[in-house]
PDB file of C-alpha atoms in Angstrom:
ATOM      1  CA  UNK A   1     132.884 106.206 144.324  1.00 66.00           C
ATOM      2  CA  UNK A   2     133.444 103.540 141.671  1.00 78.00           C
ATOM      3  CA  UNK A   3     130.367 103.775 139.815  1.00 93.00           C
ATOM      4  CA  UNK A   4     129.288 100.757 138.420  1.00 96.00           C
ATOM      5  CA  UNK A   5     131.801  97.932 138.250  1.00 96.00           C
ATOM      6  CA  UNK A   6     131.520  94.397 136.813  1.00 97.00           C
ATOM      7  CA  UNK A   7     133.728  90.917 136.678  1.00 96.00           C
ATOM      8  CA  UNK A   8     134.605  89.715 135.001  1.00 96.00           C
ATOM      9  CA  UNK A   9     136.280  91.868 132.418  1.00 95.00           C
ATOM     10  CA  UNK A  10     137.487  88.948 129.662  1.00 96.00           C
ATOM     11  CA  UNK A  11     136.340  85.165 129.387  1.00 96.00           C
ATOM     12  CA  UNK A  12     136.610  82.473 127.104  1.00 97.00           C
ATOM     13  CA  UNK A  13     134.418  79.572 127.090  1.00 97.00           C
ATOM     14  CA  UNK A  14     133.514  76.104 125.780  1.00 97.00           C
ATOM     15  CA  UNK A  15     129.731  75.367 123.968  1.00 98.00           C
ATOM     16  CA  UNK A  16     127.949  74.533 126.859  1.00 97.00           C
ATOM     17  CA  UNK A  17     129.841  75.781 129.986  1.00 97.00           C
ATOM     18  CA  UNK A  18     128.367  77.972 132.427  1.00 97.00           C
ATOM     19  CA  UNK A  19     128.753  81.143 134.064  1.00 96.00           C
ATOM     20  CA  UNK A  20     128.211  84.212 135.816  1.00 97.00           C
ATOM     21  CA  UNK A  21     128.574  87.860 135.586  1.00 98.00           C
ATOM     22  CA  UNK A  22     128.632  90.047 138.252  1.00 97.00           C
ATOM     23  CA  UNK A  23     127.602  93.898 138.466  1.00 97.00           C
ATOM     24  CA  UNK A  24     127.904  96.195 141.373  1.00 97.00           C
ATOM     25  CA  UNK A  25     126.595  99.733 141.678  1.00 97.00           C
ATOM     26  CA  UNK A  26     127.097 102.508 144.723  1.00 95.00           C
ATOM     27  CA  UNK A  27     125.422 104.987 143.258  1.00 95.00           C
ATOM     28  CA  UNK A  28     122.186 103.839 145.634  1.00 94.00           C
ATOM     29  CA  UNK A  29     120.154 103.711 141.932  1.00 95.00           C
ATOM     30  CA  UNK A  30     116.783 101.436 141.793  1.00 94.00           C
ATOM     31  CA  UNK A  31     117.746 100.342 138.081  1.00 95.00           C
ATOM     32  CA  UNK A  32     119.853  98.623 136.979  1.00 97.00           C
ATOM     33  CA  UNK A  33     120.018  96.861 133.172  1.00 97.00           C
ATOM     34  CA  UNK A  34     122.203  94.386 131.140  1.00 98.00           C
ATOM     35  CA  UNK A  35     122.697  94.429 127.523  1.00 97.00           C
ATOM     36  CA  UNK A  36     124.813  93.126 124.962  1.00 96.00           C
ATOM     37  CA  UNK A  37     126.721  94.906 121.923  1.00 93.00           C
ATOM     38  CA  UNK A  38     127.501  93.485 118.953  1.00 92.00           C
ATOM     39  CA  UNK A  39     128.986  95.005 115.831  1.00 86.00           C
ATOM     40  CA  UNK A  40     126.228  96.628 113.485  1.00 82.00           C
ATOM     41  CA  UNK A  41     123.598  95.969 116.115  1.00 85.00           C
ATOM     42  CA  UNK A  42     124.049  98.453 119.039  1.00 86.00           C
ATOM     43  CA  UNK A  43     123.179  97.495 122.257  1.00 91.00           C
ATOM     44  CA  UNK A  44     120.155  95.500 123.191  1.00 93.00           C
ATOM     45  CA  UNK A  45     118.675  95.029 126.583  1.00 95.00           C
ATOM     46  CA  UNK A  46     119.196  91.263 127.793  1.00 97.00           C
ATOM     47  CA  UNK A  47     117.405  91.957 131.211  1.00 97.00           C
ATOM     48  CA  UNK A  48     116.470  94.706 133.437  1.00 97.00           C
ATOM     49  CA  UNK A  49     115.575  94.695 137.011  1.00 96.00           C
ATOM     50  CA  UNK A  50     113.376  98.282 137.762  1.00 93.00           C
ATOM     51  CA  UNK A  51     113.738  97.919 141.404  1.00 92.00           C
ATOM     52  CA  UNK A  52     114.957  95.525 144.061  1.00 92.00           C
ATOM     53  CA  UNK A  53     113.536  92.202 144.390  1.00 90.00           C
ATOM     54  CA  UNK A  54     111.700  92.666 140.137  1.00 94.00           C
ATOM     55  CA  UNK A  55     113.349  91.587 137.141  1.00 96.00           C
ATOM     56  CA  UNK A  56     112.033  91.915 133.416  1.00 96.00           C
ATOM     57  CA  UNK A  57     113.158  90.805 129.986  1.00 96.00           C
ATOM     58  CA  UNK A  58     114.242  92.773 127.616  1.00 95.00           C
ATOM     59  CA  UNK A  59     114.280  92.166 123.835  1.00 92.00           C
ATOM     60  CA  UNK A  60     116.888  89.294 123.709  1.00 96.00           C
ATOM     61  CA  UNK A  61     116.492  87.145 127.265  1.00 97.00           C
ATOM     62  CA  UNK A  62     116.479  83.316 125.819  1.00 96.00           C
ATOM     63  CA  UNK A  63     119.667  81.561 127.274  1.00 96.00           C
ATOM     64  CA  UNK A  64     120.327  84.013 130.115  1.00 98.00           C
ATOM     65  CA  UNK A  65     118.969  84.313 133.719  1.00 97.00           C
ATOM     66  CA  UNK A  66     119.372  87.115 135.926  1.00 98.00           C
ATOM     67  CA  UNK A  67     119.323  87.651 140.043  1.00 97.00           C
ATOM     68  CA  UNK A  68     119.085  91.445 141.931  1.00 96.00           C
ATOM     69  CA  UNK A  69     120.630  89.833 144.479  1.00 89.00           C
ATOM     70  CA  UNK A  70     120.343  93.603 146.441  1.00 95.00           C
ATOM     71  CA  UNK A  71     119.914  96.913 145.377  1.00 95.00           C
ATOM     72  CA  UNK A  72     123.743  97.094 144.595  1.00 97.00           C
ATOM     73  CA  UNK A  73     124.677  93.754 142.427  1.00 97.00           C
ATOM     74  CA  UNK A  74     122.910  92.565 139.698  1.00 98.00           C
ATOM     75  CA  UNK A  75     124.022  89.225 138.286  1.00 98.00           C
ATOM     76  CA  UNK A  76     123.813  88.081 134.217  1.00 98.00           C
ATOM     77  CA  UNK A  77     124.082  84.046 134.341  1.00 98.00           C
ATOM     78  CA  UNK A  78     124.517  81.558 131.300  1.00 97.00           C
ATOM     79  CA  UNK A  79     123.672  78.361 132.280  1.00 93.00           C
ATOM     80  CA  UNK A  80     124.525  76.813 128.831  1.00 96.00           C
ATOM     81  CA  UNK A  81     127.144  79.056 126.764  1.00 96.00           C
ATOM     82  CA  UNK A  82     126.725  79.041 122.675  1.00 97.00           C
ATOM     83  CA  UNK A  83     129.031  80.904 120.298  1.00 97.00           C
ATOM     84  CA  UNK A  84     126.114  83.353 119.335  1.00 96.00           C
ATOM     85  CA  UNK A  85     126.574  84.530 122.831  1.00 97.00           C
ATOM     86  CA  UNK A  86     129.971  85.538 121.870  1.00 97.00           C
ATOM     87  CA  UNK A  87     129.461  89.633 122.732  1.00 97.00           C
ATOM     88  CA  UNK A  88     130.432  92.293 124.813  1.00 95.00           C
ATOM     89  CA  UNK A  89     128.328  92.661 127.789  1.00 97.00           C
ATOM     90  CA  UNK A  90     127.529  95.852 129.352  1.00 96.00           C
ATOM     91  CA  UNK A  91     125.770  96.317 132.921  1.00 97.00           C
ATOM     92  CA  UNK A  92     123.838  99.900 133.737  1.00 97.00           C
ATOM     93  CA  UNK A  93     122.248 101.478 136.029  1.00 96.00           C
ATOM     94  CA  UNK A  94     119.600 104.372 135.902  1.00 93.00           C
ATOM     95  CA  UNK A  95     119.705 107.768 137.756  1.00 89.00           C
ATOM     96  CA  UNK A  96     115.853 107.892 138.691  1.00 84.00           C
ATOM     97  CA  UNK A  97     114.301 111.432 137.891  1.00 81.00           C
ATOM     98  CA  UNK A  98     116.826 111.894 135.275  1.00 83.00           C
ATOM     99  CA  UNK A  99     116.744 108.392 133.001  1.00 87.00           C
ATOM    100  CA  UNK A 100     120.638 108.694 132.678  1.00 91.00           C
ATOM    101  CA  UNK A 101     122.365 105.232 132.398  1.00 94.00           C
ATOM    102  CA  UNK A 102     125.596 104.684 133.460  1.00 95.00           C
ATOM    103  CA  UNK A 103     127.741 101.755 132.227  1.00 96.00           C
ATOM    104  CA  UNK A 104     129.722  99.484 133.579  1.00 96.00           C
ATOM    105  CA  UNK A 105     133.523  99.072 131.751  1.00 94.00           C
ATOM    106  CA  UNK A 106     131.976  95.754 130.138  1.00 94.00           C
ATOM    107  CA  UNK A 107     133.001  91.854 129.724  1.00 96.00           C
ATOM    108  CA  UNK A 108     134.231  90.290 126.568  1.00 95.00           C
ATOM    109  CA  UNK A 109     133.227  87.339 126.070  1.00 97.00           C
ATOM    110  CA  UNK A 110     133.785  84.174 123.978  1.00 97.00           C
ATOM    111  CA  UNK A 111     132.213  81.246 123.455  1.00 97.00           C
ATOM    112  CA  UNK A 112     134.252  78.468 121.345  1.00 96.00           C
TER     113      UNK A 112
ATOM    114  CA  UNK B   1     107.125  99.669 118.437  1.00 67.00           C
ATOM    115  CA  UNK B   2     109.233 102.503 119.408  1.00 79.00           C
ATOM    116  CA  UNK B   3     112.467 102.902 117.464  1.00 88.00           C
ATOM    117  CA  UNK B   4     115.416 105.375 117.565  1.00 93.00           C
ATOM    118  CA  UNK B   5     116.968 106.031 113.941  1.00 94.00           C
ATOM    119  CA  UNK B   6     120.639 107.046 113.082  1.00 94.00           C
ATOM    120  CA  UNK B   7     121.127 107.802 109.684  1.00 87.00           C
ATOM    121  CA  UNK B   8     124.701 107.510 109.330  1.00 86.00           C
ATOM    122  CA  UNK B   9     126.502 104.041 110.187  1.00 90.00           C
ATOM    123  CA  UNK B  10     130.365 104.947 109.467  1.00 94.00           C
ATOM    124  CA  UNK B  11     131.443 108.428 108.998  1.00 97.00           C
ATOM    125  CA  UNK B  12     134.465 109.425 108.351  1.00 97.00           C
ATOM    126  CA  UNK B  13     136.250 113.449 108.672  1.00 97.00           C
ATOM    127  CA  UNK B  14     139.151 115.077 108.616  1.00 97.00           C
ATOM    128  CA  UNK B  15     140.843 117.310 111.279  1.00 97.00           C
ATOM    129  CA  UNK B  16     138.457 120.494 111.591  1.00 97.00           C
ATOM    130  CA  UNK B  17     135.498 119.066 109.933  1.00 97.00           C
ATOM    131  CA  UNK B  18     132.416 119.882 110.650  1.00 97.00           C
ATOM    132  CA  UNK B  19     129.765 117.224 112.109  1.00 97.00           C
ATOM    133  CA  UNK B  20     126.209 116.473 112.117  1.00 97.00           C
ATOM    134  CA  UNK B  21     124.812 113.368 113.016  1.00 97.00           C
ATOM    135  CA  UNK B  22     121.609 112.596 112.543  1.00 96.00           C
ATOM    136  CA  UNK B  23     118.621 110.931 115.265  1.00 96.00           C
ATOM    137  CA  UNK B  24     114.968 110.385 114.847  1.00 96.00           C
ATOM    138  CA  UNK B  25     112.871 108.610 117.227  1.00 94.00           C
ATOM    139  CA  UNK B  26     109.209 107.392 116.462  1.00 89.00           C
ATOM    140  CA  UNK B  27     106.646 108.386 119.372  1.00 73.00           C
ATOM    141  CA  UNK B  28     105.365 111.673 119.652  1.00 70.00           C
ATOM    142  CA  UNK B  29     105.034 112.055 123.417  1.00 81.00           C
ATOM    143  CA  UNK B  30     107.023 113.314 126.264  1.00 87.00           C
ATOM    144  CA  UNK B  31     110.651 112.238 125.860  1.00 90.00           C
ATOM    145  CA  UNK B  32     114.169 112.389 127.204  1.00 92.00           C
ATOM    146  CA  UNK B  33     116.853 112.582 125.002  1.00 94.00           C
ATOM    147  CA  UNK B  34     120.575 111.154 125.317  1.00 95.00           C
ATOM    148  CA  UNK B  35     123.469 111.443 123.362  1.00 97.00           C
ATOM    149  CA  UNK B  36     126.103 108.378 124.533  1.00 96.00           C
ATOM    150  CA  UNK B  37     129.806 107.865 123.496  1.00 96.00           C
ATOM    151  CA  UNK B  38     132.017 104.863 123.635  1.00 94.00           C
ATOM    152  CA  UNK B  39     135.438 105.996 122.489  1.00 95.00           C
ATOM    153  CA  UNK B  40     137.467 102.871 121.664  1.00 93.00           C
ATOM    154  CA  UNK B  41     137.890 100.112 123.998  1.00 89.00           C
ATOM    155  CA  UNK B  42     135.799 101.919 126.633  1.00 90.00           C
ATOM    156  CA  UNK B  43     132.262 101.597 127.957  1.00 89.00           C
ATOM    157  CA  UNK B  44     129.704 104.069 126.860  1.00 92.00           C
ATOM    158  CA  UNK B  45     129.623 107.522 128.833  1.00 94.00           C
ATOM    159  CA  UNK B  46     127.180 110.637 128.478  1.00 94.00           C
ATOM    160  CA  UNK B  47     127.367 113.148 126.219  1.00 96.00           C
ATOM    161  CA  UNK B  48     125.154 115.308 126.700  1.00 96.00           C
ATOM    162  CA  UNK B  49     120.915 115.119 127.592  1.00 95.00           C
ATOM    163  CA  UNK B  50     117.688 117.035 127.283  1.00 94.00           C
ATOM    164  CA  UNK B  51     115.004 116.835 129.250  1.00 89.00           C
ATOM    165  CA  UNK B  52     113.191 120.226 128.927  1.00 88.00           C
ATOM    166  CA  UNK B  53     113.875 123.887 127.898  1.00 90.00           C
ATOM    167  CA  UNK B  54     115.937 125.518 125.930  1.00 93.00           C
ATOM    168  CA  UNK B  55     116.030 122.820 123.010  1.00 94.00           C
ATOM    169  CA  UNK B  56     119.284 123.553 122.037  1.00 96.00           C
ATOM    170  CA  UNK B  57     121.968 121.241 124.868  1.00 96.00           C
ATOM    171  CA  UNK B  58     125.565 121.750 124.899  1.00 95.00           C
ATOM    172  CA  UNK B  59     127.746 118.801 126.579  1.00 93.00           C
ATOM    173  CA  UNK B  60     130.708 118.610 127.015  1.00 91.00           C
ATOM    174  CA  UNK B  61     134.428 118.468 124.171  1.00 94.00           C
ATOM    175  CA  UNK B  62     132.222 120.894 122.503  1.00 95.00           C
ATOM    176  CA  UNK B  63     129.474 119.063 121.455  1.00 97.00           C
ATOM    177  CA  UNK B  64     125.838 120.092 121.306  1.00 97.00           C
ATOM    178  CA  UNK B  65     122.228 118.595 119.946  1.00 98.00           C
ATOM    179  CA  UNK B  66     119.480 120.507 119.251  1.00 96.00           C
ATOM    180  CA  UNK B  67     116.052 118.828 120.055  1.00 95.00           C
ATOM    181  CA  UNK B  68     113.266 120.212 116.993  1.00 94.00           C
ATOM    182  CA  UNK B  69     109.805 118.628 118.760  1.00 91.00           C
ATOM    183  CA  UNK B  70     107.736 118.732 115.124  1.00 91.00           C
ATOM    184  CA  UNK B  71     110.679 116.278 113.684  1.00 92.00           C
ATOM    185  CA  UNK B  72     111.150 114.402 116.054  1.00 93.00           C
ATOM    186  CA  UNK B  73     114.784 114.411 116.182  1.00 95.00           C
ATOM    187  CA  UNK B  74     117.876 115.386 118.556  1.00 97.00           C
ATOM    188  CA  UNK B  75     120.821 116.040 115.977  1.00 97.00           C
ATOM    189  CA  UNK B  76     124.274 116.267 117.621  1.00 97.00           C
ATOM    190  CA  UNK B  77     126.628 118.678 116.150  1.00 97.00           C
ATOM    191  CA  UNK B  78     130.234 119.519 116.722  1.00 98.00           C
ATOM    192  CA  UNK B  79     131.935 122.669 114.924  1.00 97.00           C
ATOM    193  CA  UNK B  80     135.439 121.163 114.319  1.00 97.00           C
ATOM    194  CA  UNK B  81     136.118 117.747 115.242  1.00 97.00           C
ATOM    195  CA  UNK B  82     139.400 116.709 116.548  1.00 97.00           C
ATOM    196  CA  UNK B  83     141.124 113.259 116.019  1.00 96.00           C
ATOM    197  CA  UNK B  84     140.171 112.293 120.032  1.00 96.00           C
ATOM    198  CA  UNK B  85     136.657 112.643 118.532  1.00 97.00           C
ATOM    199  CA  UNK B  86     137.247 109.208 116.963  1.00 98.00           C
ATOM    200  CA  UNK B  87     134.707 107.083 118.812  1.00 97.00           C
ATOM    201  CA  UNK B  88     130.897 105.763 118.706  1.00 95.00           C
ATOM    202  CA  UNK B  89     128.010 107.800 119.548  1.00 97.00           C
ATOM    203  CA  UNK B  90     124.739 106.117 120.127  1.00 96.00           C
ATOM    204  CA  UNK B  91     121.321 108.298 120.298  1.00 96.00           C
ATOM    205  CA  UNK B  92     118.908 106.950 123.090  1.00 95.00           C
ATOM    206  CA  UNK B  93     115.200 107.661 123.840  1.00 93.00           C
ATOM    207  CA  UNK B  94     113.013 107.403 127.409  1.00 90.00           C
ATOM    208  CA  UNK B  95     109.473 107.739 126.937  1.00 86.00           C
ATOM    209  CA  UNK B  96     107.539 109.170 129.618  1.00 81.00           C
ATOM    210  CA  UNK B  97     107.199 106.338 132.417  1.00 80.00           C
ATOM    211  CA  UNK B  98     109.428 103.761 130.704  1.00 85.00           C
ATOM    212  CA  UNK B  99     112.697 102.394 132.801  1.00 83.00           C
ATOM    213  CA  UNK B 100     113.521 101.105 129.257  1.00 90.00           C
ATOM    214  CA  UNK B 101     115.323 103.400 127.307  1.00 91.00           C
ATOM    215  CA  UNK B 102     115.730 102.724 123.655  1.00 91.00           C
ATOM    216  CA  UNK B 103     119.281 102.858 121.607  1.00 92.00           C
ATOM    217  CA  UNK B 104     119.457 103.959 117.732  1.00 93.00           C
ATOM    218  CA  UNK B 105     121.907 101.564 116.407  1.00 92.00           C
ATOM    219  CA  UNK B 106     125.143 103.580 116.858  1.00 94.00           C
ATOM    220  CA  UNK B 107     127.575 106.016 114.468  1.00 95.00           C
ATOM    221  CA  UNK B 108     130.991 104.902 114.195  1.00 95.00           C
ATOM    222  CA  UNK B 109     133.003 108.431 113.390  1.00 97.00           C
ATOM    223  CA  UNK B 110     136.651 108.281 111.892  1.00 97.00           C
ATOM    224  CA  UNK B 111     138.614 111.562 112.365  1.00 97.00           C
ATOM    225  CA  UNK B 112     141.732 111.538 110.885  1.00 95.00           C
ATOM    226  CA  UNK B 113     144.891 113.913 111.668  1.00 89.00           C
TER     227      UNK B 113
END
């Protein structure tokens, strides 16, 4: 039982470059959530998909998409990179009945 | 708009201290309450939670938050810290029927040896 896993867990990139991040779960949860932390801010939801086959922003969604591609992996893509999306990203998914989130180990990433 | 408060940013204790940190959220309805910690490097993991009862939660390294309903807050306390305490701990909210929960803004906490 891994939990929830993501990939990957550094990258560097150029202004403008795109890419994707990927997030698995196997705890069979509906939720699943990605934010971003940055220092002094705490996290903030990016996207969040309630159940398979929904998706929703959150409070800070310009310059991202997002696909639930099933009920296990839930995808964060940038299709145009810019240093203020320099940030740790953090993929979650929610127990249902009990609103616990559980977090993914995270991806650093930078944007030059 | 529904906001989670943590009073203290950086704190910063010696071996055996005493802790309180502080949380206040702003809606008045049915809540669950969440105490998350990220010790350094790591991703966030729970601390403890409260969803109803007895309004005073123990979690686990000893920690515990006591949820007072006419202040709106879930305080997490911790008799004598120990240097592994060293870490983040973010307060989080879920209103009744929300799948959004919502963060305070974190407390870093220093213990040194």
């Amino acid at each position: 039982n891994a939990g929830v896993t993501q990939t990957p867990k550094f990258q560097v990139l150029k202004t403008g470059q795109s890419m994707t991040l990927q997030c698995a779960q196997d705890m069979n949860h509906n939720s699943m959530y990605w934010y971003r932390q940055d220092p002094g801010m705490g996290l903030r939801l990016i996207y969040y998909s309630a159940s398979e086959g929904t998706t929703d922003k959150g409070e800070v969604p310009n310059g991202y998409n997002v696909s639930r591609l099933n009920k296990r992996e839930f995808s964060l893509r940038l299709e145009s990179a810019a240093p203020s999306q320099t940030s740790v990203y953090f993929c979650a998914s929610r127990q249902g009945g009990t609103d616990t989130q559980y977090f993914g180990p995270g991806t650093r990433l930078t944007v030059l | 708009a529904q906001s989670v408060s943590q009073h203290n940013h950086h704190v910063i204790l010696s071996e055996a201290a005493s802790l309180e940190l502080g949380c206040n959220y702003s809606y008045g309805g049915t809540v669950n309450l969440f105490w998350y910690v990220q010790y350094p490097g790591q991703h966030l993991q729970l601390l403890l939670k409260y969803f109803s009862g007895d309004p005073l939660v123990k979690g686990i390294k000893g920690f515990e938050a006591e949820f007072i309903k006419s202040k709106f807050s879930f305080n997490l306390r911790k008799p004598s810290v120990q240097w592994s305490d060293t870490a983040e701990y973010f307060c989080a909210v879920n209103y009744e029927g929300s799948y959004i929960p919502t963060f305070g803004r974190g407390t870093s906490l220093i213990v040194h040896p």
